[in-house]
Amino acid sequence: MDAVPALDEPLKKVLGPATAKVMAEHLGLHTVGDLLHHYPRRYEERGQLTHLADLPMDEHVTVVAQVADARLHTFASSRAPRGKGQRLEVTITDGSGRLQLVFFGAGVHKPHKELLPGTRAMFAGKVSVFNRRLQLAHPAYELLRADSEEAVESWAGALIPLYPATAKLESWKIGKAIQTVLPSAQEAADPLPETLREGRGLLPLPEALLKIHRPHTKADVEQARARLKWDEAFVLQVALARRRHADAQLPAVPRRPRPDGILAAFDDRLPFTLTEGQRKVSEEIFADLATDHPMHRLLQGEVGSGKTLVALRAMLAVVDAGGQAAMLAPTEVLAQQHHRSVTEMMGELAEGGMLGGAENATKVVLLTGSMGAAARRQALLDLATGEAGIVIGTHALIEDKVQFHDLGLVVVDEQHRFGVEQRDALRGKGKQPPHLLVMTATPIPRTVAMTVFGDLETSVLDQLPAGRSPIASHVVPAADKPHFLARAWERVREEAGKGHQAYVVCPRIGDEEDGAKAKKKSPEDEAEKRPPLAVLDIAEQLARGPLAGLRVEVLHGRMQPDDKDAVMRGFAAGEADVLVATTVIEVGVNVPNATVMVIMDADRFGVSQLHQLRGRVGRGSAPGLCLLVTEMPEASGARQRLNAVASTLDGFELSRIDLEQRREGDVLGQAQSGTRSSLRMLAVIDDEEVIAEAREEATRLVAADPDLERLPALRTALDALLDEEREQYLEKG
């Protein structure tokens, strides 16, 4: 069956080139079908007002409210020195709160005439802060005149749909465009098999599209949402089920450890016993490695739960069975660090072919892009001959030149930085597809794991090894209580006095070319926040001021790899008291003597990032301290987020909070590597049941009909999900 022509119609033809261009560039909408699937964010009831009290900062919002008062001020400025500058301040209210709108210069005349007290309108703009109050500068607006025929017609029904909009295209313009294309919804092909749709009492797709855009009652919205959520969950789960099905058809070499091999020797030399969790997860992995289909397993665990040790035991099991194992790390700093910790843990077992190496030892090599030519040649030779049983590296491992003797296992660390294509490229280096183990240090709620990593089986490490110390976390409100910040630096000095070390993390490096300053600032920019704090500035201020006399070093991503490694080694060896860094230290850095983590502008980081950073302290026997420094006001969403991080050390709980607080288009965070989420209706946390049921239905369907021969409309929907620009979608968390 061909794709449906009416829905494939380019928007350019239907809405004209100017509107179509804005929709394509700012909302990623290209066809009539794309526009029909651009659902309202929420609905306003005519006569009922929105909540101005909980507007999000820095977001484009649309509000329906009433003008309370409007005042025109004149002032002197560089462009109007004789007091001829004009500023219109309009206060709008919705019963829950008030919000100020400002218009400047020539832009004041029209709103001054139209926005009279008592007028109701829709306003759209970006929420900013000026003089510690929320405001919209130069918002676009559309008057709501109950008597005007056209307004009543275009906002048919009692509910006004408010769409995710941009500065270039307000919600009501999107609404009008959707009215134009709505008749095409009748031709939408239904991807859900009829038996499934009827069995679950779901609306047909054309009816659901009509009700989501033109609801007459709240029940219409609920029915439409229930149906459209199923579409998203089901099409995505079918894509994942087909990937699992295809992987399960591939052959693989079973790899079983020898009773007297390198794994047994390694276990004998461990100075501690494995936790119950580590033992259980290792058994799941060994069972997978012993089968003749490739293992695809996700190993997720709390910061510091010992994932690296579990992965190393899996690699040694494969070496025992005559194969090679490759560990892929996202950055050079991390690859070097893994190489160092693996060789330390293995001792003489990592000295294969060398004097003093144990008899069943193997060679552990490092391969990164910045290595010298001779070292690189030797590493490539060791891999090709099989001399090296374990290789640790960055994407340099994926290059064509790299040949393995017999690649049996690929371990991918911090999975979200690697896409499916890169995994496949590495997989292609085995004579038969190697087994795959993916590690992630950001705990993922079960539903997200089913959605983002749906082609992998999941193992969870949720116990911390013995000897780990508790970490106390506190929010430091630098703007409200400056003396709290002074006390934070005192705490750093106290810890240094006891011989411990501290990290200070900043969002920015600080030597960026600042082209932005040259541009003329608009009134909106004036009201924007200051730029994020920078490593180079803060390091200098600390060394001269509150931390004078301590040894302060800096570390950031634009340093040469050798310099970065030297700073990290020096810090690990205790040669510096304080390391001022960007998030390059976010994962894998292990300095047990570091006890304090101060995060500047903590509100600029995501919840899981803050949790990762915090996990860098408390790794030894002394208790850890994490201080989240922010200038955001107490009532802001950012402060609530920081309070949540300070209140719990449970990464699974935090990842849940994180997802609940994100807005659509960002639901799966890095799952989309920054692209817009293709989940428009499904909320992975709230819709746990739908996702679980869709996964079961999809698995059953793909087992019976892997090529979807009998379901052409579902095939079309899959092609749309997996087209070029959404390919990243399955690139995994």
XYZ file of C-alpha atoms in Angstrom:
733
model
C 0.000 0.000 0.000
C 1.387 3.421 -0.928
C 1.870 6.164 1.639
C -1.222 8.325 1.982
C -0.861 11.239 -0.451
C -3.026 13.754 1.479
C -0.861 13.485 4.612
C 2.375 13.563 2.620
C 1.371 16.865 1.014
C 4.142 19.444 1.734
C 2.961 22.295 3.980
C 4.390 24.744 1.426
C 1.547 23.885 -0.942
C -1.172 24.117 1.690
C -0.085 27.035 3.906
C 2.195 29.019 1.594
C 6.026 29.148 1.602
C 6.538 31.712 4.410
C 4.564 29.855 7.120
C 5.874 26.475 5.907
C 9.477 27.684 6.206
C 9.006 28.763 9.853
C 7.269 25.457 10.676
C 10.089 23.448 9.110
C 12.932 25.422 10.708
C 11.528 25.949 14.192
C 9.177 23.012 14.778
C 10.515 20.340 12.416
C 7.125 20.090 10.652
C 7.242 19.466 6.892
C 4.040 17.725 5.799
C 0.317 17.857 6.553
C 0.778 14.629 8.554
C 3.545 16.214 10.681
C 1.281 19.159 11.481
C -1.660 16.924 12.425
C 0.640 15.150 14.901
C 1.691 18.454 16.500
C -0.668 18.115 19.451
C -1.839 20.838 21.857
C 0.309 21.153 24.985
C -2.826 21.874 27.019
C -6.278 23.490 26.720
C -7.794 26.651 28.132
C -11.456 26.699 28.960
C -13.189 29.774 27.616
C -13.928 31.977 30.603
C -11.440 30.164 32.818
C -8.000 31.677 33.412
C -4.572 29.979 33.484
C -2.118 29.801 36.340
C 0.354 32.620 36.053
C 1.740 31.509 39.415
C 3.747 28.596 37.982
C 5.249 29.841 34.741
C 8.568 28.218 33.778
C 11.642 30.465 33.320
C 13.218 30.809 29.870
C 10.312 29.002 28.168
C 8.048 30.222 25.417
C 4.594 30.235 26.967
C 1.057 31.072 25.905
C -1.309 32.377 28.583
C -4.928 33.490 28.526
C -5.455 36.382 30.948
C -7.158 39.683 31.577
C -5.566 43.152 31.586
C -5.602 44.629 35.116
C -3.873 47.910 34.317
C -1.633 49.578 31.703
C 0.791 52.477 32.218
C 2.890 54.395 29.733
C 6.236 55.741 31.056
C 8.677 58.094 29.342
C 12.389 57.944 30.060
C 15.717 59.240 28.757
C 18.043 56.825 26.944
C 21.028 57.007 24.572
C 18.642 56.792 21.609
C 16.124 59.289 23.080
C 18.189 61.622 25.300
C 15.449 64.203 25.893
C 13.174 61.877 27.845
C 11.331 60.762 24.713
C 11.868 57.001 25.209
C 8.591 55.187 25.849
C 7.887 52.044 27.839
C 4.428 50.510 28.230
C 3.938 48.308 31.303
C 0.820 46.147 31.292
C -0.168 43.982 34.268
C -2.270 40.919 33.461
C -4.013 38.668 35.957
C -5.652 35.268 36.001
C -6.851 35.036 39.579
C -3.816 32.945 40.645
C -1.177 35.582 40.093
C -0.036 38.618 38.143
C 2.469 39.003 35.358
C 4.037 42.100 33.878
C 4.275 42.684 30.115
C 6.627 45.352 28.745
C 6.679 47.020 25.333
C 9.351 49.534 24.237
C 9.800 52.318 21.690
C 7.629 52.380 18.600
C 6.179 49.002 19.677
C 4.023 50.657 22.398
C 1.391 52.351 20.209
C -0.772 49.400 19.126
C -0.885 47.612 22.549
C -1.509 50.995 24.269
C -4.691 51.386 22.196
C -5.805 47.737 22.418
C -4.824 46.414 25.862
C -7.286 48.356 27.995
C -8.171 47.187 31.533
C -10.753 44.381 31.391
C -9.632 43.132 27.939
C -9.108 39.356 27.633
C -6.443 38.039 25.289
C -3.943 35.290 24.641
C -0.331 36.386 25.184
C 2.770 34.539 23.969
C 6.405 35.232 24.749
C 9.526 34.114 26.596
C 9.443 34.297 30.379
C 12.386 36.296 31.755
C 13.291 37.909 35.066
C 13.698 41.664 35.516
C 14.180 43.250 38.946
C 13.523 39.795 40.448
C 10.030 39.673 38.906
C 8.802 37.491 36.070
C 7.898 39.314 32.882
C 7.203 38.892 29.167
C 9.024 41.442 26.998
C 7.263 42.357 23.722
C 4.821 39.433 23.807
C 2.667 38.689 20.778
C -1.036 38.732 21.604
C -4.427 37.898 20.151
C -7.537 39.571 21.605
C -10.379 37.232 22.552
C -13.582 39.030 21.654
C -16.532 36.866 22.595
C -18.742 38.750 20.160
C -16.528 38.387 17.113
C -17.866 35.637 14.831
C -14.415 34.785 13.526
C -12.864 34.300 16.978
C -15.700 32.040 18.073
C -15.404 30.079 14.831
C -11.631 29.597 14.943
C -11.658 28.545 18.597
C -14.595 26.209 18.086
C -15.839 24.367 21.125
C -15.461 25.313 24.744
C -11.753 24.416 24.867
C -8.990 26.554 23.351
C -6.023 24.358 22.301
C -2.603 25.854 23.201
C 0.192 24.456 21.048
C 3.939 24.119 21.699
C 5.016 27.307 19.911
C 8.109 29.388 19.190
C 8.910 33.082 19.124
C 8.403 33.055 15.351
C 5.052 31.294 15.383
C 2.469 31.802 18.123
C 0.081 29.120 19.332
C -2.971 30.717 17.700
C -1.284 30.836 14.270
C -0.497 27.126 14.581
C -4.148 26.588 15.573
C -5.341 28.360 12.419
C -2.962 26.309 10.237
C -4.288 23.099 11.809
C -7.886 24.182 11.055
C -6.823 24.395 7.396
C -5.409 20.847 7.219
C -7.842 19.113 9.605
C -10.101 17.712 6.830
C -7.102 15.581 5.656
C -7.231 13.670 8.976
C -10.017 11.542 7.427
C -7.374 9.955 5.201
C -4.952 8.964 7.972
C -3.959 5.280 7.681
C -4.340 3.453 10.988
C -1.112 1.751 12.195
C -2.849 -0.264 14.956
C -4.095 -3.727 13.953
C -7.899 -3.681 14.068
C -8.148 -6.530 16.597
C -5.850 -4.660 18.997
C -7.755 -1.379 18.573
C -11.167 -2.915 19.090
C -9.997 -5.199 21.899
C -8.794 -2.164 23.856
C -11.726 0.081 22.935
C -9.546 2.727 21.233
C -10.855 5.378 18.786
C -10.039 5.073 15.055
C -7.092 7.364 14.175
C -9.024 9.981 12.078
C -11.497 10.463 14.923
C -8.694 10.743 17.501
C -6.947 13.474 15.438
C -10.197 15.411 15.116
C -10.904 15.220 18.845
C -7.394 16.202 19.944
C -7.468 19.411 17.838
C -11.198 20.312 18.088
C -12.454 18.861 21.374
C -15.881 19.880 22.631
C -15.466 18.278 26.058
C -12.674 17.075 28.311
C -13.855 13.503 27.613
C -12.981 14.068 23.913
C -9.430 15.018 24.912
C -9.057 11.961 27.183
C -10.277 9.528 24.505
C -8.013 11.070 21.860
C -4.978 11.023 24.165
C -5.548 7.400 25.145
C -5.556 6.433 21.465
C -2.561 8.570 20.390
C -0.433 7.345 23.317
C -1.012 3.789 22.130
C 0.170 4.716 18.637
C 3.455 6.096 19.926
C 4.107 3.320 22.414
C 3.165 0.564 19.984
C 5.061 1.786 16.901
C 8.197 2.351 18.981
C 7.928 -1.046 20.706
C 7.437 -2.755 17.328
C 10.668 -1.100 16.103
C 12.495 -2.375 19.203
C 10.887 -5.842 19.016
C 12.025 -6.183 15.392
C 15.559 -5.218 16.417
C 15.512 -7.817 19.234
C 14.081 -10.416 16.844
C 16.773 -9.725 14.221
C 19.551 -9.867 16.847
C 18.236 -13.166 18.182
C 18.612 -14.718 14.689
C 22.352 -13.915 14.592
C 24.862 -16.646 15.465
C 27.532 -16.072 18.127
C 30.374 -18.096 19.612
C 29.489 -19.284 23.150
C 32.181 -18.136 25.622
C 32.556 -20.070 28.884
C 35.262 -19.366 31.507
C 37.727 -22.179 32.375
C 37.751 -23.389 36.003
C 41.545 -22.809 36.224
C 41.722 -19.780 33.909
C 42.451 -16.078 34.233
C 39.020 -15.294 35.761
C 39.576 -17.782 38.632
C 43.076 -16.352 39.192
C 41.658 -12.811 39.208
C 38.915 -13.700 41.722
C 41.557 -15.264 43.993
C 43.549 -12.042 44.153
C 40.585 -9.733 44.939
C 41.126 -8.147 48.382
C 37.360 -8.107 49.108
C 34.292 -10.248 48.488
C 31.789 -9.360 45.776
C 28.450 -7.921 46.889
C 25.370 -10.114 46.504
C 24.275 -7.860 43.601
C 27.611 -8.167 41.785
C 27.464 -11.970 42.083
C 23.876 -12.165 40.810
C 24.503 -9.839 37.840
C 27.720 -11.688 36.920
C 25.766 -14.972 36.800
C 23.179 -13.399 34.432
C 26.017 -12.223 32.177
C 27.880 -15.580 32.212
C 24.624 -17.383 31.320
C 24.188 -15.056 28.300
C 27.819 -15.469 27.207
C 27.387 -19.253 27.154
C 24.606 -19.173 24.508
C 25.036 -19.303 20.733
C 23.195 -15.980 20.161
C 24.812 -12.625 20.928
C 24.173 -11.257 24.420
C 22.577 -7.777 24.452
C 22.530 -6.623 28.047
C 22.279 -3.266 29.791
C 24.128 -3.079 33.118
C 22.879 -0.131 35.108
C 23.905 0.758 38.596
C 24.257 3.488 41.118
C 27.314 5.720 41.029
C 30.047 3.612 42.642
C 28.184 0.281 42.739
C 31.098 -1.560 41.126
C 29.962 -1.851 37.486
C 33.539 -1.753 36.173
C 34.465 -4.814 38.239
C 31.456 -6.763 36.885
C 32.379 -5.760 33.307
C 36.024 -6.760 33.835
C 34.986 -10.227 35.075
C 32.877 -10.648 31.914
C 35.875 -9.634 29.765
C 38.128 -12.129 31.579
C 35.564 -14.924 31.029
C 35.788 -14.235 27.272
C 39.620 -14.193 27.353
C 39.438 -17.577 29.146
C 37.384 -18.886 26.224
C 40.070 -17.812 23.737
C 38.392 -14.566 22.631
C 39.152 -10.855 22.944
C 37.156 -8.142 24.700
C 36.959 -4.445 23.805
C 35.809 -1.683 26.147
C 34.615 1.508 24.501
C 34.768 4.728 26.576
C 33.268 8.104 25.561
C 36.360 10.263 26.224
C 40.140 9.878 26.272
C 40.312 10.868 29.949
C 37.918 8.036 30.745
C 39.625 5.483 28.486
C 42.972 6.221 30.179
C 41.356 5.993 33.578
C 39.696 2.635 32.821
C 42.975 1.318 31.448
C 44.774 2.395 34.606
C 42.197 0.897 36.982
C 41.887 -2.390 35.007
C 45.663 -2.947 34.922
C 45.885 -2.096 38.653
C 43.076 -4.537 39.525
C 44.656 -7.291 37.404
C 48.274 -6.785 38.526
C 50.590 -9.404 36.959
C 47.586 -10.943 35.158
C 47.723 -7.910 32.830
C 51.375 -8.510 31.931
C 50.973 -11.252 29.313
C 54.199 -11.889 27.396
C 56.254 -9.773 29.825
C 58.827 -10.719 32.408
C 57.069 -11.207 35.738
C 53.683 -11.745 34.089
C 51.567 -14.596 35.495
C 51.444 -17.770 33.361
C 47.795 -17.314 32.318
C 48.179 -13.527 31.958
C 47.006 -11.541 28.947
C 47.955 -8.144 27.561
C 45.706 -5.088 28.217
C 46.217 -2.354 25.598
C 44.984 1.226 25.308
C 43.952 2.705 21.953
C 43.026 6.405 21.625
C 43.204 9.004 18.858
C 46.033 11.027 20.402
C 48.517 8.150 20.908
C 51.950 8.385 19.271
C 52.441 6.459 16.016
C 54.768 3.800 17.475
C 52.538 2.994 20.465
C 49.545 2.883 18.162
C 51.276 0.498 15.709
C 52.191 -1.843 18.569
C 48.626 -1.784 19.968
C 47.134 -2.573 16.517
C 49.621 -5.439 16.099
C 48.749 -6.889 19.545
C 45.041 -6.830 18.617
C 45.529 -8.432 15.185
C 47.727 -11.276 16.541
C 45.532 -11.914 19.590
C 48.424 -11.115 21.929
C 46.149 -8.549 23.645
C 43.081 -10.144 25.230
C 41.631 -6.821 26.372
C 41.624 -3.432 24.623
C 40.274 -0.213 26.102
C 39.740 2.779 23.852
C 37.634 5.586 22.414
C 35.911 5.665 18.981
C 39.444 5.081 17.637
C 38.522 1.378 18.065
C 35.861 1.677 15.372
C 38.235 2.822 12.603
C 38.782 0.598 9.583
C 42.457 -0.027 10.388
C 41.612 -1.808 13.650
C 41.545 -5.604 13.164
C 40.881 -8.153 15.917
C 42.124 -11.734 16.074
C 38.808 -12.950 17.578
C 36.526 -10.285 19.080
C 34.114 -11.967 21.521
C 32.708 -9.168 23.710
C 32.132 -5.424 23.369
C 31.578 -3.415 26.568
C 30.214 0.105 25.960
C 30.621 2.543 28.843
C 28.215 5.482 29.318
C 26.093 4.277 26.462
C 24.308 7.529 25.630
C 27.376 8.811 23.802
C 27.370 5.950 21.284
C 24.783 5.377 18.608
C 23.500 2.178 17.085
C 25.679 2.724 13.988
C 28.855 2.826 16.082
C 27.826 -0.300 17.977
C 27.187 -2.023 14.659
C 30.544 -0.913 13.246
C 32.374 -2.405 16.220
C 30.205 -5.506 16.099
C 31.222 -5.973 12.466
C 34.839 -6.510 13.579
C 34.097 -9.981 14.945
C 34.180 -13.097 12.743
C 30.690 -13.633 14.150
C 28.731 -10.918 15.987
C 30.324 -10.432 19.428
C 28.357 -10.317 22.689
C 27.432 -6.794 23.848
C 27.342 -5.334 27.366
C 26.262 -1.716 27.781
C 27.019 0.063 31.075
C 25.263 3.206 32.237
C 25.946 5.080 35.456
C 22.707 7.043 35.324
C 20.037 4.846 36.882
C 17.022 4.607 34.585
C 13.422 3.982 35.704
C 12.029 0.694 34.384
C 9.695 2.281 31.820
C 12.467 4.387 30.336
C 14.698 1.338 30.089
C 11.868 -0.420 28.189
C 11.480 2.584 25.894
C 15.042 3.712 25.278
C 16.985 0.490 25.690
C 14.139 -1.749 24.588
C 16.426 -3.989 22.527
C 18.522 -4.920 25.581
C 17.949 -7.185 28.581
C 18.512 -5.264 31.837
C 20.606 -6.020 34.938
C 20.565 -3.670 37.919
C 23.239 -3.154 40.594
C 21.616 -1.292 43.453
C 23.882 -2.098 46.413
C 26.950 -0.033 47.249
C 30.112 -1.983 48.155
C 31.173 -2.026 51.818
C 33.431 0.838 52.873
C 31.609 3.505 50.858
C 30.909 6.600 52.944
C 27.681 8.599 53.092
C 27.521 11.923 51.214
C 25.776 14.932 52.779
C 24.308 17.364 50.208
C 23.238 20.986 50.795
C 21.915 23.814 48.620
C 23.906 27.070 49.034
C 21.683 30.058 48.066
C 24.476 32.498 47.142
C 22.208 35.454 46.279
C 19.873 35.263 49.317
C 22.543 34.287 51.858
C 26.072 35.277 50.755
C 27.488 34.176 54.138
C 26.515 30.571 53.225
C 28.912 30.761 50.245
C 31.699 32.133 52.480
C 31.071 29.174 54.819
C 31.297 26.764 51.854
C 34.844 27.929 51.098
C 35.701 27.605 54.805
C 34.548 23.969 54.673
C 36.854 23.370 51.686
C 39.777 24.827 53.695
C 38.866 22.659 56.714
C 38.877 19.484 54.593
C 42.194 20.475 52.982
C 43.537 21.014 56.525
C 42.705 17.357 57.277
C 44.684 16.303 54.196
C 41.619 15.773 51.973
C 40.901 17.251 48.508
C 38.011 19.070 46.809
C 36.447 19.528 43.377
C 34.871 22.801 42.218
C 32.764 22.354 39.059
C 31.689 25.204 36.721
C 29.427 25.105 33.646
C 31.843 26.877 31.287
C 35.598 26.970 30.500
C 35.907 30.760 30.179
C 38.225 31.507 27.252
C 35.443 31.350 24.643
C 35.459 33.955 21.896
C 32.777 36.329 23.104
C 31.110 37.485 19.902
C 27.863 38.041 21.740
C 29.141 41.151 23.503
C 29.652 42.993 20.247
C 25.985 42.703 19.297
C 23.565 45.424 20.324
C 21.482 44.144 23.221
C 17.726 44.166 22.891
C 15.559 44.933 25.937
C 14.830 41.183 26.149
C 18.570 40.418 26.343
C 19.021 43.023 29.053
C 16.550 41.096 31.162
C 18.370 37.787 30.532
C 20.459 36.023 33.136
C 24.218 36.582 33.363
C 26.445 34.064 31.522
C 27.352 30.851 33.408
C 30.381 30.922 35.718
C 33.645 29.792 34.123
C 36.488 27.535 35.328
C 39.315 29.942 34.473
C 37.655 32.922 36.224
C 36.612 31.008 39.338
C 40.007 29.273 39.711
C 41.737 32.646 39.681
C 39.260 34.222 42.149
C 39.593 31.290 44.560
C 43.385 31.136 44.408
C 43.571 34.881 45.126
C 40.702 35.025 47.634
C 38.972 32.457 49.857
C 41.330 29.558 49.007
C 44.619 31.533 48.926
C 47.518 29.332 49.984
C 45.920 26.086 48.767
C 47.158 24.350 45.601
C 44.463 25.022 42.966
C 44.588 23.289 39.540
C 42.252 23.499 36.525
C 40.927 20.793 34.185
C 38.694 21.227 31.129
C 37.870 19.660 27.778
C 39.967 21.977 25.592
C 43.266 21.017 27.218
C 45.604 18.630 25.366
C 44.915 14.963 26.281
C 48.399 14.577 27.836
C 47.924 17.719 29.938
C 44.511 16.533 31.096
C 45.935 13.165 32.063
C 48.863 14.798 33.889
C 46.503 17.039 35.921
C 44.263 14.065 36.764
C 47.210 11.881 37.790
C 48.653 14.719 39.871
C 45.338 15.260 41.630
C 44.950 11.511 42.275
C 48.479 11.498 43.728
C 47.573 14.347 46.109
C 49.690 17.039 44.392
C 46.775 19.532 44.361
C 44.223 20.416 47.042
C 41.455 21.756 44.796
C 40.586 20.846 41.216
C 38.444 23.459 39.410
C 36.918 21.650 36.436
C 34.114 21.404 33.900
C 31.994 18.235 33.753
C 34.930 16.286 32.231
C 35.124 14.748 35.722
C 31.471 13.656 35.573
C 32.073 9.950 35.056
C 34.637 7.417 36.115
C 37.068 9.682 37.966
C 38.176 7.881 41.121
C 40.081 9.796 43.826
C 39.151 8.272 47.223
C 40.867 11.153 49.085
C 38.495 13.781 47.580
C 35.737 14.583 50.090
C 34.128 17.869 48.905
C 32.309 18.666 45.664
C 31.251 22.319 45.175
C 29.054 22.800 42.071
C 28.813 26.444 40.964
C 25.626 27.554 39.138
C 24.237 24.127 40.012
C 20.885 25.133 38.460
C 22.560 24.988 35.013
C 23.020 21.204 35.293
C 20.480 18.394 34.944
C 19.473 16.231 37.898
C 21.305 13.118 36.684
C 24.425 15.166 35.956
C 24.419 16.551 39.500
C 24.012 13.021 40.862
C 26.935 11.832 38.723
C 29.147 14.687 39.895
C 28.250 14.080 43.531
C 29.340 10.455 43.099
C 32.945 11.619 42.672
C 33.267 12.175 46.466
C 32.696 9.829 49.416
C 34.640 7.108 47.589
C 36.972 6.472 50.515
C 36.540 6.009 54.249
C 35.924 9.725 55.030
C 32.350 11.079 54.597
C 31.616 13.145 51.471
C 30.097 16.626 51.207
C 28.355 18.055 48.124
C 27.453 21.779 47.997
C 25.060 22.982 45.266
C 25.649 26.722 44.798
C 22.897 28.722 43.056
C 21.575 32.259 42.699
C 18.066 31.172 41.697
C 15.214 32.475 43.901
C 13.681 30.123 46.446
C 10.333 29.691 44.658
C 11.873 28.799 41.272
C 11.623 25.358 39.661
C 15.427 25.235 39.543
C 15.647 25.525 43.336
C 13.053 22.763 43.773
C 15.164 20.561 41.502
C 18.272 21.223 43.596
C 16.357 20.559 46.826
C 15.306 17.194 45.374
C 18.937 16.285 44.614
C 20.004 17.346 48.118
C 17.237 15.295 49.726
C 18.052 11.813 48.351
C 21.028 9.724 47.264
C 18.795 7.251 45.402
C 19.629 7.610 41.716
C 16.495 5.766 40.574
C 14.308 8.146 42.579
C 16.198 11.154 41.137
C 15.900 9.956 37.544
C 12.160 9.717 38.120
C 12.004 13.282 39.492
C 14.161 14.422 36.583
C 11.773 12.965 34.018
C 8.677 14.263 35.753
C 10.108 17.782 35.641
C 11.144 17.781 31.999
C 8.721 19.001 29.387
C 7.720 17.263 26.202
C 10.301 17.265 23.445
C 12.889 16.503 26.097
C 11.301 13.508 27.753
C 14.043 11.009 27.157
C 16.816 13.503 27.733
C 19.924 12.370 25.966
C 18.104 9.476 24.345
C 17.607 11.754 21.415
C 21.147 13.181 21.528
C 19.563 16.608 21.525
C 16.993 16.045 18.793
C 13.305 16.650 19.399
C 11.686 13.676 21.022
C 9.409 11.691 18.754
C 7.250 11.135 21.818
C 4.627 13.840 21.573
C 1.870 12.347 23.682
C 3.468 9.582 25.716
C 4.961 10.472 29.104
C 7.338 7.624 29.930
C 6.841 7.941 33.685
C 3.063 8.340 33.795
C 2.273 5.844 31.051
C 4.080 2.853 32.500
C 1.135 0.521 31.871
C 0.654 1.541 28.238
C 4.372 1.001 27.535
C 4.452 -2.425 29.225
C 1.287 -3.579 27.417
C 2.483 -2.202 24.069
C 5.759 -4.071 24.511
C 3.909 -7.376 25.067
C 1.622 -6.809 22.070
C 4.573 -5.797 19.866
C 6.661 -8.825 20.861
C 3.741 -11.157 20.112
C 3.030 -9.508 16.765
C 6.672 -9.519 15.576
C 7.105 -13.193 16.552
C 4.105 -14.066 14.325
C 4.876 -11.683 11.435
C 8.457 -10.286 11.608
C 8.200 -8.446 8.272
C 4.736 -7.050 9.027
C 3.482 -8.499 5.734
C -0.130 -8.277 6.873
C 0.109 -4.728 8.281
C 1.115 -2.242 5.545
C -0.089 0.829 7.514
C 2.093 -0.159 10.496
C 5.064 -0.537 8.115
C 4.448 3.003 6.833
C 4.324 4.345 10.429
C 7.604 2.555 11.232
C 9.309 4.059 8.185
C 8.189 7.484 9.388
C 9.596 6.849 12.885
C 12.888 5.578 11.501
C 13.347 8.046 8.661
C 16.648 9.861 8.323
C 16.191 12.598 10.876
C 14.653 10.355 13.512
C 17.252 7.629 13.090
C 18.970 9.103 16.158
C 15.888 8.223 18.142
C 17.031 4.635 18.515
C 20.551 5.764 19.275
C 19.824 4.974 22.887
C 19.858 6.967 26.101
